C-alpha atoms as an extended CHARMM CRD file, in Angstrom:
* protein
*
       248  EXT
         1         1  MET       CA              0.0000000000        0.0000000000        0.0000000000  PROA      1               0.0000000000
         2         2  SER       CA              1.4270000000        3.3470000000       -1.0310000000  PROA      2               0.0000000000
         3         3  ASP       CA              2.2950000000        6.0780000000        1.4260000000  PROA      3               0.0000000000
         4         4  LYS       CA             -0.2270000000        8.4240000000       -0.1960000000  PROA      4               0.0000000000
         5         5  LEU       CA             -3.0380000000        5.9260000000        0.2970000000  PROA      5               0.0000000000
         6         6  LEU       CA             -2.0670000000        5.3690000000        3.9350000000  PROA      6               0.0000000000
         7         7  GLN       CA             -1.9700000000        9.1080000000        4.4710000000  PROA      7               0.0000000000
         8         8  ARG       CA             -5.4110000000        9.4770000000        2.9020000000  PROA      8               0.0000000000
         9         9  ILE       CA             -6.8330000000        6.7040000000        5.1080000000  PROA      9               0.0000000000
        10        10  LYS       CA             -5.4760000000        8.4400000000        8.2080000000  PROA      10              0.0000000000
        11        11  GLU       CA             -7.0130000000       11.7190000000        7.0740000000  PROA      11              0.0000000000
        12        12  LEU       CA            -10.3860000000       10.0300000000        6.5590000000  PROA      12              0.0000000000
        13        13  GLU       CA            -10.1780000000        8.3650000000        9.9770000000  PROA      13              0.0000000000
        14        14  SER       CA             -9.3220000000       11.6950000000       11.5740000000  PROA      14              0.0000000000
        15        15  GLU       CA            -12.1720000000       13.4090000000        9.7320000000  PROA      15              0.0000000000
        16        16  LEU       CA            -14.5710000000       10.6600000000       10.8010000000  PROA      16              0.0000000000
        17        17  GLN       CA            -13.4950000000       11.0540000000       14.4240000000  PROA      17              0.0000000000
        18        18  ARG       CA            -14.0190000000       14.8160000000       14.2530000000  PROA      18              0.0000000000
        19        19  HSD       CA            -17.4460000000       14.2700000000       12.6990000000  PROA      19              0.0000000000
        20        20  GLN       CA            -18.4150000000       11.7740000000       15.4020000000  PROA      20              0.0000000000
        21        21  LEU       CA            -17.1670000000       14.1620000000       18.0760000000  PROA      21              0.0000000000
        22        22  SER       CA            -19.2180000000       16.9880000000       16.5660000000  PROA      22              0.0000000000
        23        23  GLU       CA            -22.3080000000       14.7730000000       16.5250000000  PROA      23              0.0000000000
        24        24  ARG       CA            -21.8130000000       13.8270000000       20.1780000000  PROA      24              0.0000000000
        25        25  GLN       CA            -21.2880000000       17.4660000000       21.1230000000  PROA      25              0.0000000000
        26        26  LEU       CA            -24.4320000000       18.4340000000       19.2110000000  PROA      26              0.0000000000
        27        27  GLU       CA            -26.4100000000       15.6710000000       20.9200000000  PROA      27              0.0000000000
        28        28  ASP       CA            -25.0640000000       16.7490000000       24.3110000000  PROA      28              0.0000000000
        29        29  SER       CA            -25.9490000000       20.3510000000       23.5220000000  PROA      29              0.0000000000
        30        30  ASN       CA            -29.4780000000       19.3550000000       22.4690000000  PROA      30              0.0000000000
        31        31  ASP       CA            -29.8610000000       17.2460000000       25.6100000000  PROA      31              0.0000000000
        32        32  ARG       CA            -28.7220000000       20.1410000000       27.8030000000  PROA      32              0.0000000000
        33        33  LEU       CA            -31.0500000000       22.5340000000       25.9890000000  PROA      33              0.0000000000
        34        34  GLU       CA            -34.0000000000       20.1630000000       26.3090000000  PROA      34              0.0000000000
        35        35  SER       CA            -33.2050000000       19.5810000000       29.9760000000  PROA      35              0.0000000000
        36        36  LEU       CA            -32.9660000000       23.3230000000       30.5640000000  PROA      36              0.0000000000
        37        37  LEU       CA            -36.2670000000       24.0260000000       28.8150000000  PROA      37              0.0000000000
        38        38  TYR       CA            -38.0230000000       21.3500000000       30.8310000000  PROA      38              0.0000000000
        39        39  LYS       CA            -36.6040000000       22.6190000000       34.1140000000  PROA      39              0.0000000000
        40        40  LEU       CA            -37.3300000000       26.3110000000       33.5730000000  PROA      40              0.0000000000
        41        41  PRO       CA            -40.0820000000       27.7320000000       35.8380000000  PROA      41              0.0000000000
        42        42  LEU       CA            -42.0590000000       28.6870000000       32.7250000000  PROA      42              0.0000000000
        43        43  GLY       CA            -44.7610000000       27.0330000000       30.6910000000  PROA      43              0.0000000000
        44        44  ILE       CA            -43.3400000000       26.2990000000       27.2320000000  PROA      44              0.0000000000
        45        45  VAL       CA            -45.3920000000       25.3550000000       24.1760000000  PROA      45              0.0000000000
        46        46  ILE       CA            -43.9460000000       24.6540000000       20.7230000000  PROA      46              0.0000000000
        47        47  ILE       CA            -46.3610000000       25.2620000000       17.8480000000  PROA      47              0.0000000000
        48        48  ASP       CA            -46.1740000000       24.4700000000       14.1360000000  PROA      48              0.0000000000
        49        49  PHE       CA            -46.1280000000       27.8340000000       12.3470000000  PROA      49              0.0000000000
        50        50  GLU       CA            -48.0330000000       26.5650000000        9.2910000000  PROA      50              0.0000000000
        51        51  THR       CA            -50.7760000000       24.4930000000       10.9220000000  PROA      51              0.0000000000
        52        52  GLN       CA            -50.8750000000       26.2980000000       14.2890000000  PROA      52              0.0000000000
        53        53  LYS       CA            -50.9980000000       22.8840000000       15.9470000000  PROA      53              0.0000000000
        54        54  ILE       CA            -49.2270000000       22.1360000000       19.2160000000  PROA      54              0.0000000000
        55        55  LEU       CA            -46.0960000000       20.0020000000       18.7410000000  PROA      55              0.0000000000
        56        56  ASP       CA            -44.6510000000       19.7910000000       22.2440000000  PROA      56              0.0000000000
        57        57  VAL       CA            -45.2880000000       21.0610000000       25.7610000000  PROA      57              0.0000000000
        58        58  ASN       CA            -43.1120000000       21.0910000000       28.8580000000  PROA      58              0.0000000000
        59        59  PRO       CA            -44.3150000000       19.6800000000       32.2260000000  PROA      59              0.0000000000
        60        60  LEU       CA            -45.1410000000       23.0600000000       33.7790000000  PROA      60              0.0000000000
        61        61  ALA       CA            -47.3790000000       23.9720000000       30.8390000000  PROA      61              0.0000000000
        62        62  LEU       CA            -49.0810000000       20.5640000000       31.0680000000  PROA      62              0.0000000000
        63        63  SER       CA            -49.6920000000       21.1860000000       34.7570000000  PROA      63              0.0000000000
        64        64  THR       CA            -51.2770000000       24.5440000000       33.9070000000  PROA      64              0.0000000000
        65        65  PHE       CA            -53.5270000000       23.0570000000       31.2180000000  PROA      65              0.0000000000
        66        66  GLY       CA            -54.4080000000       20.1170000000       33.4650000000  PROA      66              0.0000000000
        67        67  CYS       CA            -53.9950000000       17.3530000000       30.8880000000  PROA      67              0.0000000000
        68        68  SER       CA            -51.5390000000       14.8440000000       29.4530000000  PROA      68              0.0000000000
        69        69  LEU       CA            -49.1280000000       15.4580000000       26.5780000000  PROA      69              0.0000000000
        70        70  GLU       CA            -51.1200000000       13.1030000000       24.3380000000  PROA      70              0.0000000000
        71        71  GLU       CA            -54.3100000000       15.0730000000       24.9710000000  PROA      71              0.0000000000
        72        72  LEU       CA            -52.7130000000       18.3780000000       23.9830000000  PROA      72              0.0000000000
        73        73  VAL       CA            -50.3620000000       17.5850000000       21.0950000000  PROA      73              0.0000000000
        74        74  GLY       CA            -52.0470000000       18.0750000000       17.7230000000  PROA      74              0.0000000000
        75        75  LYS       CA            -54.6470000000       20.5280000000       19.0360000000  PROA      75              0.0000000000
        76        76  LYS       CA            -54.9830000000       24.0460000000       17.5870000000  PROA      76              0.0000000000
        77        77  CYS       CA            -53.1000000000       26.5140000000       19.7490000000  PROA      77              0.0000000000
        78        78  THR       CA            -55.9650000000       29.0380000000       19.7020000000  PROA      78              0.0000000000
        79        79  ASP       CA            -58.2100000000       26.5260000000       21.4670000000  PROA      79              0.0000000000
        80        80  TYR       CA            -56.0890000000       26.8480000000       24.6010000000  PROA      80              0.0000000000
        81        81  ILE       CA            -53.8120000000       29.8690000000       24.1600000000  PROA      81              0.0000000000
        82        82  CYS       CA            -55.1110000000       33.3960000000       23.4270000000  PROA      82              0.0000000000
        83        83  PRO       CA            -58.6110000000       32.1830000000       22.4200000000  PROA      83              0.0000000000
        84        84  ALA       CA            -59.8270000000       35.7610000000       22.0020000000  PROA      84              0.0000000000
        85        85  ASP       CA            -57.1430000000       36.5010000000       19.3980000000  PROA      85              0.0000000000
        86        86  LYS       CA            -58.0820000000       34.0230000000       16.6550000000  PROA      86              0.0000000000
        87        87  GLY       CA            -57.0000000000       35.5580000000       13.3460000000  PROA      87              0.0000000000
        88        88  ARG       CA            -55.0440000000       38.2980000000       15.1480000000  PROA      88              0.0000000000
        89        89  CYS       CA            -51.8600000000       36.4950000000       16.1560000000  PROA      89              0.0000000000
        90        90  PRO       CA            -49.0320000000       39.0700000000       16.4420000000  PROA      90              0.0000000000
        91        91  ILE       CA            -46.5580000000       36.6080000000       14.8900000000  PROA      91              0.0000000000
        92        92  ILE       CA            -48.5940000000       34.7000000000       12.2830000000  PROA      92              0.0000000000
        93        93  ASP       CA            -51.1270000000       37.3600000000       11.2490000000  PROA      93              0.0000000000
        94        94  GLN       CA            -49.2770000000       40.6090000000       11.9820000000  PROA      94              0.0000000000
        95        95  GLY       CA            -45.7880000000       39.5080000000       10.9660000000  PROA      95              0.0000000000
        96        96  LEU       CA            -43.9570000000       40.3450000000       14.1960000000  PROA      96              0.0000000000
        97        97  SER       CA            -40.9040000000       38.3210000000       15.1780000000  PROA      97              0.0000000000
        98        98  LEU       CA            -41.4650000000       38.7430000000       18.9200000000  PROA      98              0.0000000000
        99        99  ASP       CA            -44.5030000000       39.3420000000       21.0960000000  PROA      99              0.0000000000
       100       100  ARG       CA            -44.6460000000       39.9080000000       24.8470000000  PROA      100             0.0000000000
       101       101  SER       CA            -48.0300000000       40.6430000000       26.3790000000  PROA      101             0.0000000000
       102       102  GLU       CA            -50.6470000000       39.6660000000       28.9430000000  PROA      102             0.0000000000
       103       103  ARG       CA            -52.9550000000       36.9540000000       27.6200000000  PROA      103             0.0000000000
       104       104  GLU       CA            -55.1160000000       34.0700000000       28.8020000000  PROA      104             0.0000000000
       105       105  VAL       CA            -54.7860000000       30.3120000000       28.5670000000  PROA      105             0.0000000000
       106       106  ILE       CA            -57.7030000000       27.9220000000       28.9310000000  PROA      106             0.0000000000
       107       107  THR       CA            -57.3870000000       24.7140000000       30.9130000000  PROA      107             0.0000000000
       108       108  PHE       CA            -59.0530000000       21.4440000000       29.9280000000  PROA      108             0.0000000000
       109       109  THR       CA            -61.7990000000       22.2360000000       32.4710000000  PROA      109             0.0000000000
       110       110  GLY       CA            -62.4970000000       25.6210000000       30.8510000000  PROA      110             0.0000000000
       111       111  GLU       CA            -60.8570000000       27.7780000000       33.5160000000  PROA      111             0.0000000000
       112       112  ARG       CA            -59.2370000000       30.9470000000       32.1830000000  PROA      112             0.0000000000
       113       113  ILE       CA            -55.8180000000       31.7430000000       33.6530000000  PROA      113             0.0000000000
       114       114  PRO       CA            -54.1160000000       35.1260000000       33.1280000000  PROA      114             0.0000000000
       115       115  VAL       CA            -50.5250000000       34.7790000000       31.9410000000  PROA      115             0.0000000000
       116       116  LEU       CA            -47.6150000000       36.9140000000       30.8230000000  PROA      116             0.0000000000
       117       117  LYS       CA            -46.5840000000       35.3770000000       27.5130000000  PROA      117             0.0000000000
       118       118  THR       CA            -43.5780000000       35.7360000000       25.2200000000  PROA      118             0.0000000000
       119       119  VAL       CA            -43.6180000000       34.2920000000       21.6900000000  PROA      119             0.0000000000
       120       120  ILE       CA            -40.7610000000       34.0150000000       19.2100000000  PROA      120             0.0000000000
       121       121  LYS       CA            -40.5690000000       32.5730000000       15.7200000000  PROA      121             0.0000000000
       122       122  ASP       CA            -37.7630000000       30.0350000000       15.2420000000  PROA      122             0.0000000000
       123       123  GLU       CA            -36.7470000000       26.9220000000       13.3280000000  PROA      123             0.0000000000
       124       124  ILE       CA            -36.3130000000       23.4460000000       14.8160000000  PROA      124             0.0000000000
       125       125  GLU       CA            -35.0440000000       20.5720000000       12.6580000000  PROA      125             0.0000000000
       126       126  GLY       CA            -35.9940000000       22.4300000000        9.4910000000  PROA      126             0.0000000000
       127       127  LYS       CA            -39.5360000000       23.2350000000       10.6740000000  PROA      127             0.0000000000
       128       128  VAL       CA            -40.6740000000       26.8090000000       11.3300000000  PROA      128             0.0000000000
       129       129  VAL       CA            -42.2180000000       26.9650000000       14.7890000000  PROA      129             0.0000000000
       130       130  LEU       CA            -43.5060000000       29.3410000000       17.4170000000  PROA      130             0.0000000000
       131       131  ILE       CA            -41.9670000000       28.9780000000       20.8590000000  PROA      131             0.0000000000
       132       132  GLU       CA            -44.3730000000       30.3040000000       23.4620000000  PROA      132             0.0000000000
       133       133  CYS       CA            -43.2380000000       30.8390000000       27.0540000000  PROA      133             0.0000000000
       134       134  PHE       CA            -45.6880000000       31.9150000000       29.7210000000  PROA      134             0.0000000000
       135       135  THR       CA            -45.9370000000       32.4110000000       33.4550000000  PROA      135             0.0000000000
       136       136  ASP       CA            -49.1120000000       32.3740000000       35.5380000000  PROA      136             0.0000000000
       137       137  ILE       CA            -49.8390000000       35.8820000000       36.8810000000  PROA      137             0.0000000000
       138       138  THR       CA            -52.9910000000       34.9960000000       38.8290000000  PROA      138             0.0000000000
       139       139  ASP       CA            -51.3500000000       35.9590000000       42.1360000000  PROA      139             0.0000000000
       140       140  LYS       CA            -50.1020000000       39.2350000000       40.6630000000  PROA      140             0.0000000000
       141       141  LYS       CA            -53.5730000000       40.0620000000       39.3440000000  PROA      141             0.0000000000
       142       142  ARG       CA            -55.0860000000       39.2700000000       42.7340000000  PROA      142             0.0000000000
       143       143  ALA       CA            -52.4810000000       41.4410000000       44.4750000000  PROA      143             0.0000000000
       144       144  ASP       CA            -53.1890000000       44.3020000000       42.0450000000  PROA      144             0.0000000000
       145       145  GLU       CA            -56.9140000000       44.0310000000       42.7380000000  PROA      145             0.0000000000
       146       146  GLU       CA            -56.2690000000       44.0630000000       46.4850000000  PROA      146             0.0000000000
       147       147  HSD       CA            -54.0730000000       47.1330000000       46.0730000000  PROA      147             0.0000000000
       148       148  VAL       CA            -56.8240000000       48.9540000000       44.1620000000  PROA      148             0.0000000000
       149       149  LYS       CA            -59.3460000000       47.9000000000       46.7970000000  PROA      149             0.0000000000
       150       150  ARG       CA            -57.1200000000       49.2340000000       49.5950000000  PROA      150             0.0000000000
       151       151  GLU       CA            -56.7270000000       52.5400000000       47.7670000000  PROA      151             0.0000000000
       152       152  LYS       CA            -60.5000000000       52.8180000000       47.3650000000  PROA      152             0.0000000000
       153       153  PHE       CA            -60.9560000000       51.9650000000       51.0310000000  PROA      153             0.0000000000
       154       154  GLN       CA            -58.4920000000       54.6670000000       52.0740000000  PROA      154             0.0000000000
       155       155  THR       CA            -60.3930000000       57.1770000000       49.9370000000  PROA      155             0.0000000000
       156       156  VAL       CA            -63.6800000000       56.1300000000       51.5600000000  PROA      156             0.0000000000
       157       157  VAL       CA            -62.2190000000       56.4810000000       55.0660000000  PROA      157             0.0000000000
       158       158  GLU       CA            -60.8580000000       59.9570000000       54.3330000000  PROA      158             0.0000000000
       159       159  MET       CA            -64.1490000000       61.0440000000       52.7820000000  PROA      159             0.0000000000
       160       160  ALA       CA            -66.1090000000       59.6060000000       55.7290000000  PROA      160             0.0000000000
       161       161  GLY       CA            -63.9700000000       61.5340000000       58.2060000000  PROA      161             0.0000000000
       162       162  ALA       CA            -64.5240000000       64.7780000000       56.3270000000  PROA      162             0.0000000000
       163       163  VAL       CA            -68.2970000000       64.2080000000       56.0870000000  PROA      163             0.0000000000
       164       164  CYS       CA            -68.5810000000       63.4050000000       59.7980000000  PROA      164             0.0000000000
       165       165  HSD       CA            -66.6230000000       66.5060000000       60.7320000000  PROA      165             0.0000000000
       166       166  GLU       CA            -68.9250000000       68.7130000000       58.6500000000  PROA      166             0.0000000000
       167       167  PHE       CA            -72.1300000000       66.9960000000       59.8380000000  PROA      167             0.0000000000
       168       168  ASN       CA            -71.5250000000       66.7740000000       63.5850000000  PROA      168             0.0000000000
       169       169  GLN       CA            -71.6270000000       70.4840000000       64.3870000000  PROA      169             0.0000000000
       170       170  PRO       CA            -74.9270000000       71.2170000000       62.5320000000  PROA      170             0.0000000000
       171       171  ILE       CA            -76.4620000000       68.1000000000       64.1280000000  PROA      171             0.0000000000
       172       172  GLN       CA            -75.5350000000       69.3590000000       67.5990000000  PROA      172             0.0000000000
       173       173  VAL       CA            -76.9810000000       72.7970000000       66.8400000000  PROA      173             0.0000000000
       174       174  ILE       CA            -80.2590000000       71.3190000000       65.5540000000  PROA      174             0.0000000000
       175       175  ASN       CA            -80.5130000000       69.0340000000       68.5940000000  PROA      175             0.0000000000
       176       176  GLY       CA            -79.9050000000       71.9410000000       70.9560000000  PROA      176             0.0000000000
       177       177  TYR       CA            -82.4740000000       74.2650000000       69.4310000000  PROA      177             0.0000000000
       178       178  CYS       CA            -85.0760000000       71.4980000000       69.1080000000  PROA      178             0.0000000000
       179       179  GLY       CA            -84.5990000000       70.6960000000       72.7990000000  PROA      179             0.0000000000
       180       180  LEU       CA            -85.1530000000       74.3290000000       73.7230000000  PROA      180             0.0000000000
       181       181  LEU       CA            -88.3100000000       74.5020000000       71.6150000000  PROA      181             0.0000000000
       182       182  ILE       CA            -89.7910000000       71.3560000000       73.1700000000  PROA      182             0.0000000000
       183       183  ASP       CA            -89.1120000000       72.7280000000       76.6710000000  PROA      183             0.0000000000
       184       184  ASP       CA            -90.9890000000       75.9110000000       75.7720000000  PROA      184             0.0000000000
       185       185  MET       CA            -94.2800000000       75.7160000000       77.7040000000  PROA      185             0.0000000000
       186       186  GLU       CA            -96.0890000000       77.9200000000       75.1950000000  PROA      186             0.0000000000
       187       187  ILE       CA            -95.5150000000       75.6550000000       72.1750000000  PROA      187             0.0000000000
       188       188  ASN       CA            -98.5670000000       73.6570000000       71.1110000000  PROA      188             0.0000000000
       189       189  VAL       CA            -98.7820000000       69.8490000000       70.9270000000  PROA      189             0.0000000000
       190       190  GLU       CA            -98.7680000000       69.7300000000       67.1240000000  PROA      190             0.0000000000
       191       191  SER       CA            -95.5580000000       71.7530000000       66.9610000000  PROA      191             0.0000000000
       192       192  LYS       CA            -93.9370000000       69.5220000000       69.5890000000  PROA      192             0.0000000000
       193       193  ASP       CA            -94.7870000000       66.4440000000       67.5110000000  PROA      193             0.0000000000
       194       194  GLN       CA            -93.2020000000       68.0450000000       64.4570000000  PROA      194             0.0000000000
       195       195  ILE       CA            -90.0710000000       68.9360000000       66.4290000000  PROA      195             0.0000000000
       196       196  GLU       CA            -89.8260000000       65.3590000000       67.7090000000  PROA      196             0.0000000000
       197       197  GLU       CA            -89.9340000000       64.1400000000       64.0970000000  PROA      197             0.0000000000
       198       198  ILE       CA            -87.0520000000       66.5040000000       63.3520000000  PROA      198             0.0000000000
       199       199  LEU       CA            -85.1370000000       65.0600000000       66.3130000000  PROA      199             0.0000000000
       200       200  LYS       CA            -85.7440000000       61.5160000000       65.0360000000  PROA      200             0.0000000000
       201       201  ALA       CA            -84.3460000000       62.4700000000       61.6340000000  PROA      201             0.0000000000
       202       202  VAL       CA            -81.3450000000       64.1440000000       63.2750000000  PROA      202             0.0000000000
       203       203  SER       CA            -80.8120000000       61.0260000000       65.3950000000  PROA      203             0.0000000000
       204       204  LYS       CA            -80.6780000000       58.9270000000       62.2210000000  PROA      204             0.0000000000
       205       205  MET       CA            -78.0960000000       61.3210000000       60.8320000000  PROA      205             0.0000000000
       206       206  GLY       CA            -76.0950000000       60.8390000000       64.0240000000  PROA      206             0.0000000000
       207       207  LEU       CA            -76.1920000000       57.0570000000       63.5930000000  PROA      207             0.0000000000
       208       208  LEU       CA            -75.0630000000       57.5010000000       60.0030000000  PROA      208             0.0000000000
       209       209  THR       CA            -72.0560000000       59.5780000000       61.0560000000  PROA      209             0.0000000000
       210       210  ARG       CA            -71.2780000000       56.9150000000       63.6810000000  PROA      210             0.0000000000
       211       211  ASP       CA            -71.2040000000       54.2480000000       60.9880000000  PROA      211             0.0000000000
       212       212  LEU       CA            -69.0730000000       56.4660000000       58.7700000000  PROA      212             0.0000000000
       213       213  MET       CA            -66.5500000000       56.9840000000       61.5660000000  PROA      213             0.0000000000
       214       214  ASN       CA            -66.2960000000       53.2210000000       62.1110000000  PROA      214             0.0000000000
       215       215  ILE       CA            -65.7940000000       52.0780000000       58.5300000000  PROA      215             0.0000000000
       216       216  THR       CA            -63.2450000000       49.2520000000       58.4360000000  PROA      216             0.0000000000
       217       217  GLY       CA            -63.9380000000       47.7090000000       55.0380000000  PROA      217             0.0000000000
       218       218  TYR       CA            -64.9470000000       48.4880000000       51.4920000000  PROA      218             0.0000000000
       219       219  GLU       CA            -68.3150000000       47.0530000000       50.4750000000  PROA      219             0.0000000000
       220       220  THR       CA            -70.5880000000       48.2460000000       47.6880000000  PROA      220             0.0000000000
       221       221  LYS       CA            -74.2260000000       47.8010000000       46.7100000000  PROA      221             0.0000000000
       222       222  PRO       CA            -76.1050000000       48.3510000000       43.4410000000  PROA      222             0.0000000000
       223       223  TYR       CA            -77.5720000000       51.7970000000       42.9090000000  PROA      223             0.0000000000
       224       224  LEU       CA            -79.3770000000       52.6080000000       39.6570000000  PROA      224             0.0000000000
       225       225  ASN       CA            -76.8950000000       51.6010000000       36.9260000000  PROA      225             0.0000000000
       226       226  SER       CA            -73.8400000000       51.8800000000       39.1340000000  PROA      226             0.0000000000
       227       227  LYS       CA            -72.5610000000       50.9690000000       42.6030000000  PROA      227             0.0000000000
       228       228  ILE       CA            -72.2270000000       52.9870000000       45.7830000000  PROA      228             0.0000000000
       229       229  VAL       CA            -70.4880000000       52.3490000000       49.0960000000  PROA      229             0.0000000000
       230       230  ASP       CA            -72.6160000000       50.2290000000       51.4410000000  PROA      230             0.0000000000
       231       231  ILE       CA            -72.0400000000       52.1040000000       54.7000000000  PROA      231             0.0000000000
       232       232  LYS       CA            -73.7730000000       49.5140000000       56.8790000000  PROA      232             0.0000000000
       233       233  ARG       CA            -71.7200000000       46.5940000000       55.5680000000  PROA      233             0.0000000000
       234       234  SER       CA            -68.5190000000       48.6210000000       55.6870000000  PROA      234             0.0000000000
       235       235  SER       CA            -68.9670000000       49.7150000000       59.3090000000  PROA      235             0.0000000000
       236       236  ALA       CA            -67.2320000000       47.9210000000       62.1940000000  PROA      236             0.0000000000
       237       237  LYS       CA            -70.1840000000       48.7190000000       64.4650000000  PROA      237             0.0000000000
       238       238  LEU       CA            -72.5900000000       46.5610000000       62.4660000000  PROA      238             0.0000000000
       239       239  ASN       CA            -74.0480000000       44.1490000000       65.0160000000  PROA      239             0.0000000000
       240       240  GLU       CA            -75.5480000000       40.7220000000       64.3140000000  PROA      240             0.0000000000
       241       241  VAL       CA            -79.1530000000       41.9610000000       64.3910000000  PROA      241             0.0000000000
       242       242  GLU       CA            -78.3230000000       44.7040000000       61.8910000000  PROA      242             0.0000000000
       243       243  LYS       CA            -76.4570000000       42.2020000000       59.6900000000  PROA      243             0.0000000000
       244       244  LYS       CA            -79.4980000000       39.9220000000       59.5060000000  PROA      244             0.0000000000
       245       245  PHE       CA            -81.6640000000       42.8900000000       58.6020000000  PROA      245             0.0000000000
       246       246  VAL       CA            -79.2200000000       44.1140000000       55.9190000000  PROA      246             0.0000000000
       247       247  ASP       CA            -78.8250000000       40.6090000000       54.4410000000  PROA      247             0.0000000000
       248       248  ARG       CA            -82.5690000000       40.2170000000       53.8340000000  PROA      248             0.0000000000
């Protein structure tokens, strides 16, 4: 065997070894990437760009949807992800390469879960796909709602304090003058009855200011086409008898 042939064989063997090493490195890289994707604290869904069918889902996404991989793969993405945006996909229909926005996913039981979702267009093994990553923001939404409710409550408390301050002095004046009029021996019975009705109304106003001063919550009730603060339900002084009456 000639030296040139031996040299060529060695070159081919070396090239084959490099090729095998590259394949192993690529496989290791793919394994690490797949492991990383499956361990990330994000729901990940891979979707066929052409058919919009789900190709793969990581465990966290499956847990969110509440189903098995077999039940989800092959389904249209819009049946479970962004159902309100059929025909308006930022990537497929609007031509964007990246989308990050608040959306909803639908579980197999029909529950709607708010999520923060990021979508990118990519290519895997020669197939154009959408890689969708999402995180459940239910707790964040609940915290935001509680924050808004606390702000409304603080506004109600401040308003109640101002109203009580403005009401108390006129109520005391009316009570005082009505008391003097009733004690007047020359006033007739009919006038006394009318003054007592005024005192009853003033007494109700006093109870109202008491409730306003003791507001500890934020409750509303329907009023015409809107809602107003339910002072009775919001007051800390609401006793059990009053509660039963209000709940009727």
